[in-house]
Amino acid sequence: MYAPLIEEVYIRYGSGMGNLNVWGLSRYDSNFVIEEFKTQYGVSHPCAGSEGNAGEAIDVLIDGQIYYGTPTYLVICPDYKMHFDICFPPEMECIDSYIQFCNMGLIADFSAEVNQVCQGSYIQFNNESYGNITNWDWQFEGGVPPTSNEMNPLIFYPEPGLWDVTLTVSNTLFTDTTIETDFVEIYANPVVTLQPIDTVCEYDPPFRLIGGYPLGGSYSGNGVQHGVFDPQAAGVGEHIITYTFEDENGCTGTDEQILTVDVCAGINKLKISYADVYPNPSKGELFIRTKDTDCIIVQIIDLVGSVIISKTFYQSVWDYVSIDLSRLPSGFYMVIVNDGSTIYTTKISLLKE
C-alpha cells in the first residue's frame, strides 16, 4: 500500500477498526488487498479490482470511475460505501473531508497522565475514544472506585500491584471495548521504623538522632536540624520526631516517636551556678569562669554534633580561661564544660566582624 501518511492515518483512525478502512494505493500495488477485502466482507462493489495498464496498478470501479495509478487514498465506510479522490499530494485534510461522511462506528481508547505511581496515589485517566459516544463504562482493577461512568475519571490506588483497565464506549448504534492488561503499576511504599528515644534533660548537649530504618532517611521535628536534636532549642515538653525514607521509585514511608525533654530541676540549679560563659554573642573570643577545681574540659560543638574544639585546663584556683573562636565561621555552637563530676552546657552565638 502507498507509504506517505499511512502511519498518520493509522494513528488517527486505525485501519479496519469499527469497519472503517483507509487504503493508500500506488501504481505498483497488486490486487491482493482488494481480493482479500472481498473475501472478508463478501462484497465486490464498489471494489472491483483488475490489473491496469501501468505495471500492476489497481483499477477500482466507482460509479464508472477508473483508477489510473496515481497515488491516492480510498476511504471505505462501515456500510461499505467508498469515497474516492486522487488526494495528490496526499494530505490528511483530504482524507478527513471524506471520513466525515461515513456513518462511523466507535473506537475505544484512553490514556493516563501517569501509570506508574506509589500506593496511595491518584491517577487521572483521559478518554481518547473516537466517534459519537454517549456512554463510558470504565473498570479499574485495584482502583477506588472500581468502576466509573465519567468521561475522564480520577482513580485512587491504595494497594501495590499490576492492574488492568477496561473501557467500553457506546451509543444507540455501536459499542467498542478496549482492555489494557497490567496498564497500571503501583509501587509499594517502603516499610519505615523509628526506635523509641530516651528522655533527655533541657540542658543536655545536642545529639545526633539514630534508630531510623532503612538507613539513609531524614529526621524532622521541633529542635531538629541536619539530623541533630537540640534539647534547649526544642524546650521542655513532648516533641514528635519523624523519620522519613524515600526509595528508588520515589515512594516514601514515615514513622514517629515522642521525644520528651525534662526540666531535670535538681541538676539544672547546680549547672547554672557552676560556670559562667561570656560574652554571648561572641566576636571571636570566649571566656569561661568556673568554681575552684583541679581540671576542666571545654568542648565547642557545632549544630550537627561535631566536636570542633576540645581543650583541657589544669589550675587549682580559678579565675577564667579563654577559648579562641576566630577560626570558626559565624553561627551557633554548644559549649560543654566538664570537671569530671558536673557538666555545664549552654548555647552561644558567634558573630564575627
Short mmCIF file of N, CA and C in Angstrom, two decimals, residues 86-234:
data_model
loop_
_atom_site.label_atom_id
_atom_site.label_comp_id
_atom_site.label_asym_id
_atom_site.label_seq_id
_atom_site.Cartn_x
_atom_site.Cartn_y
_atom_site.Cartn_z
N ILE A 86 -8.26 11.62 -5.72
CA ILE A 86 -6.83 11.48 -6.04
C ILE A 86 -5.97 11.90 -4.87
N CYS A 87 -6.33 12.96 -4.16
CA CYS A 87 -5.58 13.42 -2.99
C CYS A 87 -4.09 13.51 -3.28
N PHE A 88 -3.75 14.19 -4.32
CA PHE A 88 -2.33 14.32 -4.62
C PHE A 88 -1.96 15.79 -4.69
N PRO A 89 -0.95 16.24 -3.90
CA PRO A 89 -0.20 15.40 -2.95
C PRO A 89 -1.09 14.97 -1.79
N PRO A 90 -0.86 13.79 -1.24
CA PRO A 90 -1.75 13.27 -0.19
C PRO A 90 -1.67 14.12 1.07
N GLU A 91 -2.82 14.50 1.62
CA GLU A 91 -2.89 15.30 2.83
C GLU A 91 -4.01 14.77 3.72
N MET A 92 -3.82 14.91 5.04
CA MET A 92 -4.83 14.43 5.96
C MET A 92 -6.15 15.16 5.77
N GLU A 93 -6.09 16.44 5.37
CA GLU A 93 -7.32 17.21 5.20
C GLU A 93 -8.21 16.58 4.14
N CYS A 94 -7.58 16.03 3.10
CA CYS A 94 -8.35 15.38 2.04
C CYS A 94 -9.06 14.15 2.57
N ILE A 95 -8.33 13.35 3.37
CA ILE A 95 -8.94 12.15 3.95
C ILE A 95 -10.05 12.54 4.91
N ASP A 96 -9.80 13.55 5.73
CA ASP A 96 -10.80 13.99 6.70
C ASP A 96 -12.11 14.38 6.02
N SER A 97 -12.00 15.04 4.87
CA SER A 97 -13.20 15.53 4.20
C SER A 97 -14.11 14.41 3.76
N TYR A 98 -13.58 13.19 3.59
CA TYR A 98 -14.41 12.06 3.19
C TYR A 98 -14.82 11.20 4.37
N ILE A 99 -13.94 11.08 5.35
CA ILE A 99 -14.28 10.26 6.52
C ILE A 99 -15.48 10.84 7.26
N GLN A 100 -15.64 12.16 7.23
CA GLN A 100 -16.75 12.76 7.97
C GLN A 100 -18.10 12.38 7.39
N PHE A 101 -18.13 11.86 6.15
CA PHE A 101 -19.40 11.42 5.56
C PHE A 101 -19.74 9.98 5.94
N CYS A 102 -18.78 9.27 6.57
CA CYS A 102 -19.02 7.88 6.97
C CYS A 102 -19.91 7.83 8.21
N ASN A 103 -20.75 6.83 8.25
CA ASN A 103 -21.50 6.56 9.47
C ASN A 103 -20.59 5.76 10.38
N MET A 104 -19.68 6.47 11.04
CA MET A 104 -18.59 5.82 11.75
C MET A 104 -19.06 5.03 12.95
N GLY A 105 -18.35 3.94 13.20
CA GLY A 105 -18.53 3.21 14.43
C GLY A 105 -17.75 3.90 15.55
N LEU A 106 -17.51 3.20 16.64
CA LEU A 106 -16.80 3.75 17.78
C LEU A 106 -15.48 3.02 17.97
N ILE A 107 -14.49 3.76 18.41
CA ILE A 107 -13.18 3.18 18.73
C ILE A 107 -12.85 3.57 20.16
N ALA A 108 -12.81 2.59 21.06
CA ALA A 108 -12.50 2.85 22.46
C ALA A 108 -10.99 2.99 22.64
N ASP A 109 -10.60 4.05 23.28
CA ASP A 109 -9.17 4.26 23.55
C ASP A 109 -9.06 5.23 24.73
N PHE A 110 -7.95 5.14 25.46
CA PHE A 110 -7.75 6.03 26.60
C PHE A 110 -6.27 6.18 26.87
N SER A 111 -5.95 7.15 27.71
CA SER A 111 -4.58 7.37 28.17
C SER A 111 -4.63 7.76 29.64
N ALA A 112 -3.47 7.82 30.26
CA ALA A 112 -3.36 8.25 31.65
C ALA A 112 -2.21 9.23 31.76
N GLU A 113 -2.37 10.23 32.62
CA GLU A 113 -1.30 11.21 32.80
C GLU A 113 -0.04 10.54 33.30
N VAL A 114 -0.18 9.56 34.17
CA VAL A 114 0.92 8.68 34.61
C VAL A 114 0.31 7.31 34.85
N ASN A 115 1.10 6.26 34.70
CA ASN A 115 0.58 4.92 35.01
C ASN A 115 1.53 4.13 35.91
N GLN A 116 2.52 4.80 36.47
CA GLN A 116 3.41 4.19 37.46
C GLN A 116 3.52 5.16 38.64
N VAL A 117 2.89 4.81 39.76
CA VAL A 117 2.86 5.69 40.92
C VAL A 117 3.01 4.86 42.19
N CYS A 118 3.17 5.55 43.30
CA CYS A 118 3.27 4.90 44.61
C CYS A 118 1.87 4.62 45.16
N GLN A 119 1.77 3.59 45.99
CA GLN A 119 0.47 3.28 46.58
C GLN A 119 -0.04 4.46 47.39
N GLY A 120 -1.36 4.61 47.34
CA GLY A 120 -1.96 5.76 47.99
C GLY A 120 -2.00 6.99 47.10
N SER A 121 -1.82 6.80 45.78
CA SER A 121 -1.81 7.93 44.84
C SER A 121 -3.04 7.88 43.93
N TYR A 122 -3.34 9.02 43.31
CA TYR A 122 -4.42 9.13 42.33
C TYR A 122 -3.83 9.11 40.92
N ILE A 123 -4.62 8.57 39.97
CA ILE A 123 -4.25 8.61 38.55
C ILE A 123 -5.40 9.23 37.78
N GLN A 124 -5.07 10.21 36.93
CA GLN A 124 -6.06 10.85 36.08
C GLN A 124 -6.11 10.11 34.74
N PHE A 125 -7.27 9.55 34.40
CA PHE A 125 -7.47 8.87 33.12
C PHE A 125 -8.19 9.81 32.16
N ASN A 126 -7.80 9.73 30.89
CA ASN A 126 -8.37 10.60 29.87
C ASN A 126 -8.95 9.77 28.73
N ASN A 127 -10.18 10.06 28.37
CA ASN A 127 -10.82 9.39 27.25
C ASN A 127 -10.19 9.85 25.94
N GLU A 128 -9.77 8.90 25.11
CA GLU A 128 -9.20 9.20 23.80
C GLU A 128 -10.00 8.50 22.70
N SER A 129 -11.22 8.12 23.00
CA SER A 129 -12.03 7.33 22.07
C SER A 129 -12.50 8.19 20.90
N TYR A 130 -12.87 7.48 19.80
CA TYR A 130 -13.32 8.17 18.59
C TYR A 130 -14.77 7.82 18.33
N GLY A 131 -15.54 8.80 17.88
CA GLY A 131 -16.92 8.58 17.49
C GLY A 131 -17.89 9.37 18.34
N ASN A 132 -19.17 9.24 17.98
CA ASN A 132 -20.23 9.95 18.70
C ASN A 132 -20.63 9.14 19.92
N ILE A 133 -19.90 9.32 21.01
CA ILE A 133 -20.05 8.49 22.20
C ILE A 133 -21.02 9.15 23.18
N THR A 134 -21.92 8.33 23.72
CA THR A 134 -22.85 8.83 24.73
C THR A 134 -22.65 8.17 26.09
N ASN A 135 -21.95 7.03 26.13
CA ASN A 135 -21.75 6.31 27.39
C ASN A 135 -20.31 5.83 27.51
N TRP A 136 -19.76 5.99 28.72
CA TRP A 136 -18.43 5.48 29.04
C TRP A 136 -18.56 4.52 30.22
N ASP A 137 -18.03 3.34 30.08
CA ASP A 137 -18.07 2.34 31.15
C ASP A 137 -16.64 1.91 31.45
N TRP A 138 -16.09 2.45 32.54
CA TRP A 138 -14.72 2.14 32.95
C TRP A 138 -14.73 1.05 34.02
N GLN A 139 -13.71 0.20 33.97
CA GLN A 139 -13.47 -0.77 35.03
C GLN A 139 -12.00 -0.69 35.44
N PHE A 140 -11.78 -0.50 36.74
CA PHE A 140 -10.42 -0.31 37.25
C PHE A 140 -10.10 -1.39 38.27
N GLU A 141 -9.35 -2.38 37.85
CA GLU A 141 -8.89 -3.40 38.78
C GLU A 141 -7.97 -2.76 39.81
N GLY A 142 -8.24 -2.99 41.08
CA GLY A 142 -7.41 -2.44 42.14
C GLY A 142 -7.67 -0.98 42.45
N GLY A 143 -8.59 -0.33 41.71
CA GLY A 143 -8.82 1.09 41.89
C GLY A 143 -10.01 1.39 42.79
N VAL A 144 -10.08 2.62 43.26
CA VAL A 144 -11.19 3.11 44.07
C VAL A 144 -11.65 4.44 43.49
N PRO A 145 -12.90 4.52 42.96
CA PRO A 145 -13.85 3.42 42.85
C PRO A 145 -13.44 2.43 41.76
N PRO A 146 -13.99 1.19 41.80
CA PRO A 146 -13.60 0.19 40.80
C PRO A 146 -14.25 0.40 39.44
N THR A 147 -15.33 1.20 39.38
CA THR A 147 -16.00 1.50 38.12
C THR A 147 -16.32 2.98 38.06
N SER A 148 -16.53 3.46 36.83
CA SER A 148 -16.89 4.86 36.65
C SER A 148 -17.58 5.04 35.31
N ASN A 149 -18.51 5.99 35.26
CA ASN A 149 -19.17 6.37 34.01
C ASN A 149 -18.79 7.78 33.58
N GLU A 150 -17.79 8.34 34.24
CA GLU A 150 -17.30 9.66 33.84
C GLU A 150 -16.45 9.55 32.58
N MET A 151 -16.37 10.66 31.85
CA MET A 151 -15.54 10.65 30.64
C MET A 151 -14.06 10.57 31.00
N ASN A 152 -13.65 11.35 32.00
CA ASN A 152 -12.25 11.41 32.41
C ASN A 152 -12.15 11.23 33.92
N PRO A 153 -12.19 10.00 34.41
CA PRO A 153 -12.24 9.77 35.86
C PRO A 153 -10.88 9.91 36.54
N LEU A 154 -10.94 10.24 37.83
CA LEU A 154 -9.77 10.30 38.70
C LEU A 154 -9.89 9.13 39.68
N ILE A 155 -8.89 8.22 39.68
CA ILE A 155 -8.99 6.97 40.42
C ILE A 155 -7.86 6.86 41.44
N PHE A 156 -8.22 6.37 42.63
CA PHE A 156 -7.28 6.20 43.74
C PHE A 156 -6.83 4.74 43.80
N TYR A 157 -5.52 4.53 44.00
CA TYR A 157 -4.97 3.18 44.09
C TYR A 157 -4.32 2.99 45.46
N PRO A 158 -4.98 2.23 46.36
CA PRO A 158 -4.46 2.09 47.73
C PRO A 158 -3.44 0.98 47.91
N GLU A 159 -3.38 0.03 46.97
CA GLU A 159 -2.53 -1.14 47.16
C GLU A 159 -1.56 -1.30 46.00
N PRO A 160 -0.36 -1.86 46.28
CA PRO A 160 0.60 -2.09 45.19
C PRO A 160 0.17 -3.24 44.29
N GLY A 161 0.69 -3.25 43.06
CA GLY A 161 0.40 -4.34 42.13
C GLY A 161 0.33 -3.85 40.70
N LEU A 162 0.07 -4.80 39.78
CA LEU A 162 -0.17 -4.52 38.37
C LEU A 162 -1.66 -4.69 38.12
N TRP A 163 -2.30 -3.65 37.57
CA TRP A 163 -3.76 -3.64 37.48
C TRP A 163 -4.22 -3.36 36.05
N ASP A 164 -5.29 -4.08 35.64
CA ASP A 164 -5.89 -3.90 34.32
C ASP A 164 -6.84 -2.71 34.33
N VAL A 165 -7.03 -2.12 33.13
CA VAL A 165 -8.02 -1.06 32.94
C VAL A 165 -8.83 -1.40 31.70
N THR A 166 -10.16 -1.32 31.80
CA THR A 166 -11.07 -1.63 30.69
C THR A 166 -11.97 -0.43 30.44
N LEU A 167 -12.13 -0.08 29.16
CA LEU A 167 -13.05 0.99 28.78
C LEU A 167 -13.98 0.49 27.68
N THR A 168 -15.28 0.62 27.90
CA THR A 168 -16.30 0.32 26.89
C THR A 168 -17.04 1.61 26.57
N VAL A 169 -17.08 1.97 25.28
CA VAL A 169 -17.82 3.15 24.85
C VAL A 169 -18.99 2.69 23.99
N SER A 170 -20.08 3.47 24.01
CA SER A 170 -21.26 3.05 23.27
C SER A 170 -22.14 4.24 22.96
N ASN A 171 -23.03 4.01 21.96
CA ASN A 171 -24.16 4.90 21.70
C ASN A 171 -25.33 3.99 21.29
N THR A 172 -26.36 4.54 20.70
CA THR A 172 -27.52 3.72 20.37
C THR A 172 -27.25 2.73 19.25
N LEU A 173 -26.16 2.91 18.48
CA LEU A 173 -25.88 2.04 17.34
C LEU A 173 -24.67 1.15 17.54
N PHE A 174 -23.64 1.64 18.22
CA PHE A 174 -22.36 0.94 18.26
C PHE A 174 -21.86 0.80 19.69
N THR A 175 -20.96 -0.15 19.85
CA THR A 175 -20.23 -0.30 21.10
C THR A 175 -18.83 -0.83 20.79
N ASP A 176 -17.86 -0.44 21.62
CA ASP A 176 -16.49 -0.94 21.42
C ASP A 176 -15.80 -0.97 22.78
N THR A 177 -14.92 -1.95 22.96
CA THR A 177 -14.23 -2.15 24.24
C THR A 177 -12.74 -2.30 24.01
N THR A 178 -11.96 -1.69 24.88
CA THR A 178 -10.51 -1.91 24.88
C THR A 178 -10.08 -2.30 26.29
N ILE A 179 -9.19 -3.28 26.37
CA ILE A 179 -8.66 -3.76 27.65
C ILE A 179 -7.15 -3.61 27.62
N GLU A 180 -6.61 -2.91 28.60
CA GLU A 180 -5.17 -2.77 28.74
C GLU A 180 -4.73 -3.59 29.96
N THR A 181 -4.05 -4.71 29.69
CA THR A 181 -3.60 -5.59 30.76
C THR A 181 -2.38 -5.01 31.46
N ASP A 182 -2.40 -5.05 32.79
CA ASP A 182 -1.29 -4.53 33.60
C ASP A 182 -0.93 -3.10 33.21
N PHE A 183 -1.94 -2.31 32.88
CA PHE A 183 -1.70 -0.94 32.43
C PHE A 183 -1.17 -0.06 33.56
N VAL A 184 -1.62 -0.32 34.78
CA VAL A 184 -1.23 0.50 35.93
C VAL A 184 -0.28 -0.30 36.81
N GLU A 185 0.85 0.32 37.16
CA GLU A 185 1.80 -0.29 38.09
C GLU A 185 1.88 0.59 39.34
N ILE A 186 1.51 0.00 40.47
CA ILE A 186 1.52 0.72 41.74
C ILE A 186 2.67 0.18 42.59
N TYR A 187 3.61 1.05 42.93
CA TYR A 187 4.76 0.65 43.74
C TYR A 187 4.38 0.65 45.23
N ALA A 188 4.92 -0.32 45.95
CA ALA A 188 4.70 -0.38 47.40
C ALA A 188 5.53 0.69 48.10
N ASN A 189 4.94 1.34 49.08
CA ASN A 189 5.70 2.28 49.90
C ASN A 189 6.63 1.51 50.84
N PRO A 190 7.82 2.03 51.09
CA PRO A 190 8.76 1.32 51.97
C PRO A 190 8.24 1.25 53.41
N VAL A 191 8.58 0.15 54.08
CA VAL A 191 8.23 0.00 55.50
C VAL A 191 9.32 0.68 56.32
N VAL A 192 8.94 1.67 57.11
CA VAL A 192 9.90 2.50 57.84
C VAL A 192 9.62 2.38 59.34
N THR A 193 10.69 2.26 60.12
CA THR A 193 10.56 2.20 61.58
C THR A 193 11.52 3.18 62.23
N LEU A 194 11.13 3.66 63.40
CA LEU A 194 11.98 4.53 64.22
C LEU A 194 11.93 4.01 65.65
N GLN A 195 13.10 3.69 66.19
CA GLN A 195 13.18 3.17 67.54
C GLN A 195 12.82 4.25 68.57
N PRO A 196 12.28 3.85 69.74
CA PRO A 196 11.97 4.83 70.79
C PRO A 196 13.22 5.60 71.22
N ILE A 197 13.03 6.85 71.64
CA ILE A 197 14.13 7.74 72.02
C ILE A 197 14.02 8.04 73.51
N ASP A 198 15.13 7.91 74.22
CA ASP A 198 15.13 8.14 75.67
C ASP A 198 14.84 9.59 76.01
N THR A 199 14.28 9.81 77.19
CA THR A 199 14.05 11.16 77.71
C THR A 199 15.38 11.86 77.96
N VAL A 200 15.45 13.15 77.63
CA VAL A 200 16.67 13.94 77.84
C VAL A 200 16.35 15.14 78.71
N CYS A 201 17.40 15.76 79.25
CA CYS A 201 17.25 16.96 80.07
C CYS A 201 17.36 18.21 79.20
N GLU A 202 16.76 19.27 79.68
CA GLU A 202 16.72 20.52 78.92
C GLU A 202 18.11 21.03 78.57
N TYR A 203 19.07 20.87 79.47
CA TYR A 203 20.39 21.42 79.24
C TYR A 203 21.40 20.37 78.77
N ASP A 204 20.92 19.22 78.34
CA ASP A 204 21.82 18.24 77.72
C ASP A 204 22.34 18.80 76.41
N PRO A 205 23.54 18.39 75.99
CA PRO A 205 24.08 18.88 74.72
C PRO A 205 23.31 18.30 73.54
N PRO A 206 23.36 18.96 72.37
CA PRO A 206 22.73 18.41 71.17
C PRO A 206 23.32 17.03 70.85
N PHE A 207 22.51 16.19 70.24
CA PHE A 207 22.98 14.85 69.88
C PHE A 207 22.33 14.43 68.56
N ARG A 208 23.07 13.56 67.85
CA ARG A 208 22.59 13.08 66.56
C ARG A 208 21.54 11.99 66.77
N LEU A 209 20.43 12.12 66.06
CA LEU A 209 19.35 11.15 66.15
C LEU A 209 19.71 9.87 65.40
N ILE A 210 19.37 8.73 65.96
CA ILE A 210 19.59 7.43 65.33
C ILE A 210 18.35 6.58 65.56
N GLY A 211 18.36 5.40 64.94
CA GLY A 211 17.26 4.47 65.15
C GLY A 211 16.28 4.38 64.01
N GLY A 212 16.46 5.19 62.95
CA GLY A 212 15.59 5.10 61.79
C GLY A 212 16.03 4.01 60.83
N TYR A 213 15.07 3.27 60.27
CA TYR A 213 15.38 2.19 59.32
C TYR A 213 14.29 2.16 58.25
N PRO A 214 14.69 1.93 56.96
CA PRO A 214 16.04 1.73 56.41
C PRO A 214 16.92 2.97 56.59
N LEU A 215 18.22 2.72 56.57
CA LEU A 215 19.17 3.81 56.72
C LEU A 215 19.12 4.73 55.51
N GLY A 216 19.55 5.97 55.72
CA GLY A 216 19.61 6.93 54.62
C GLY A 216 18.44 7.89 54.56
N GLY A 217 17.56 7.84 55.56
CA GLY A 217 16.43 8.76 55.59
C GLY A 217 16.77 10.05 56.31
N SER A 218 15.75 10.82 56.65
CA SER A 218 15.96 12.12 57.29
C SER A 218 15.02 12.26 58.48
N TYR A 219 15.50 13.04 59.47
CA TYR A 219 14.73 13.30 60.68
C TYR A 219 14.18 14.72 60.64
N SER A 220 13.02 14.91 61.22
CA SER A 220 12.43 16.24 61.29
C SER A 220 11.63 16.37 62.58
N GLY A 221 11.38 17.60 62.96
CA GLY A 221 10.62 17.87 64.17
C GLY A 221 11.15 19.09 64.88
N ASN A 222 10.48 19.50 65.92
CA ASN A 222 10.88 20.66 66.70
C ASN A 222 12.25 20.41 67.33
N GLY A 223 13.18 21.35 67.14
CA GLY A 223 14.52 21.22 67.70
C GLY A 223 15.47 20.38 66.88
N VAL A 224 15.05 19.93 65.69
CA VAL A 224 15.89 19.08 64.84
C VAL A 224 16.46 19.89 63.69
N GLN A 225 17.77 19.80 63.50
CA GLN A 225 18.43 20.45 62.38
C GLN A 225 19.55 19.56 61.89
N HIS A 226 19.49 19.18 60.60
CA HIS A 226 20.50 18.31 59.99
C HIS A 226 20.66 17.00 60.77
N GLY A 227 19.56 16.47 61.26
CA GLY A 227 19.60 15.19 61.96
C GLY A 227 20.04 15.27 63.40
N VAL A 228 20.26 16.47 63.94
CA VAL A 228 20.71 16.66 65.32
C VAL A 228 19.60 17.31 66.13
N PHE A 229 19.33 16.74 67.32
CA PHE A 229 18.29 17.28 68.20
C PHE A 229 18.93 18.14 69.28
N ASP A 230 18.41 19.35 69.45
CA ASP A 230 18.90 20.29 70.45
C ASP A 230 17.83 20.45 71.53
N PRO A 231 18.03 19.89 72.72
CA PRO A 231 17.01 19.98 73.76
C PRO A 231 16.66 21.41 74.14
N GLN A 232 17.65 22.31 74.20
CA GLN A 232 17.36 23.69 74.59
C GLN A 232 16.53 24.39 73.53
N ALA A 233 16.82 24.12 72.27
CA ALA A 233 16.04 24.75 71.19
C ALA A 233 14.61 24.22 71.18
N ALA A 234 14.44 22.94 71.45
CA ALA A 234 13.10 22.35 71.45
C ALA A 234 12.30 22.81 72.66
#
